[in-house]
Amino acid sequence: MPLIEVHVIENVFDAEQKRQIIAKLTDAMVSIEGEAMRGVTWVKISEVASGDWGIGGQPLTTGDVKAFVAGRKVA
């Protein structure tokens, strides 16, 4: 049975957004494999501490992600 793991930086997504992530990823799996997969598709969201995630050799923070989403340049 499918297990979809999603790793995000803490405090970027609120509870409603995480609910939507779970629902939409489940829907994606069902669209591929059929409705029988709905009840056995697991989605796990893990939050990584701000600054404990890096990209391009630099730590990424909650503030960096929010600035990026807002259209501001991230250093």
Coordinates of C-alpha atoms in Angstrom, one line a residue:
M1 CA 0.0 0.0 0.0
P2 CA 1.4 3.4 -0.9
L3 CA 3.0 5.7 1.7
I4 CA 3.6 9.2 0.5
E5 CA 6.1 11.1 2.6
V6 CA 6.2 14.9 2.5
H7 CA 9.0 16.9 4.3
V8 CA 8.4 20.6 4.9
I9 CA 10.0 23.3 6.9
E10 CA 8.2 23.9 10.2
N11 CA 5.6 26.7 10.4
V12 CA 5.3 27.2 6.6
F13 CA 2.0 25.4 6.2
D14 CA -0.9 25.7 8.6
A15 CA -3.2 22.9 9.6
E16 CA -5.7 23.5 6.7
Q17 CA -2.9 23.5 4.1
K18 CA -1.6 20.3 5.5
R19 CA -5.1 18.8 5.3
Q20 CA -5.2 19.9 1.6
I21 CA -1.8 18.3 0.9
I22 CA -3.0 15.0 2.4
A23 CA -6.3 15.1 0.5
K24 CA -4.8 16.1 -2.9
L25 CA -1.9 13.6 -2.7
T26 CA -4.4 10.9 -1.9
D27 CA -6.6 12.0 -4.8
A28 CA -3.6 11.9 -7.1
M29 CA -2.9 8.3 -6.1
V30 CA -6.5 7.3 -6.6
S31 CA -6.5 9.0 -10.1
I32 CA -3.7 6.6 -11.1
E33 CA -4.6 3.4 -9.4
G34 CA -8.3 3.6 -8.8
E35 CA -10.7 4.3 -6.0
A36 CA -9.8 1.1 -4.2
M37 CA -6.5 2.8 -3.2
R38 CA -8.1 5.6 -1.2
G39 CA -8.5 3.7 2.0
V40 CA -5.0 2.3 1.9
T41 CA -3.0 5.4 0.9
W42 CA -1.0 6.9 3.7
V43 CA 0.3 10.4 3.6
K44 CA 2.9 11.4 6.3
I45 CA 3.9 15.1 6.7
S46 CA 7.2 15.6 8.6
E47 CA 8.3 19.0 9.6
V48 CA 12.0 19.9 9.6
A49 CA 13.2 22.6 12.0
S50 CA 13.8 26.0 10.5
G51 CA 17.4 26.2 9.4
D52 CA 17.9 22.4 9.4
W53 CA 17.1 22.2 5.7
G54 CA 19.7 23.3 3.2
I55 CA 19.7 24.1 -0.5
G56 CA 22.7 25.2 -2.5
G57 CA 24.9 24.8 0.5
Q58 CA 22.9 27.3 2.6
P59 CA 20.4 26.7 5.4
L60 CA 16.8 27.5 4.5
T61 CA 14.5 29.0 7.2
T62 CA 10.8 29.4 7.6
G63 CA 11.3 33.1 6.9
D64 CA 13.1 32.4 3.7
V65 CA 10.3 30.2 2.4
K66 CA 7.7 32.8 3.3
A67 CA 9.7 35.5 1.6
F68 CA 10.1 33.4 -1.5
V69 CA 6.3 32.7 -1.6
A70 CA 5.7 36.5 -1.2
G71 CA 7.9 37.1 -4.3
R72 CA 10.9 38.5 -2.4
K73 CA 14.5 37.4 -3.2
V74 CA 15.9 34.9 -0.8
A75 CA 19.7 35.2 -0.2

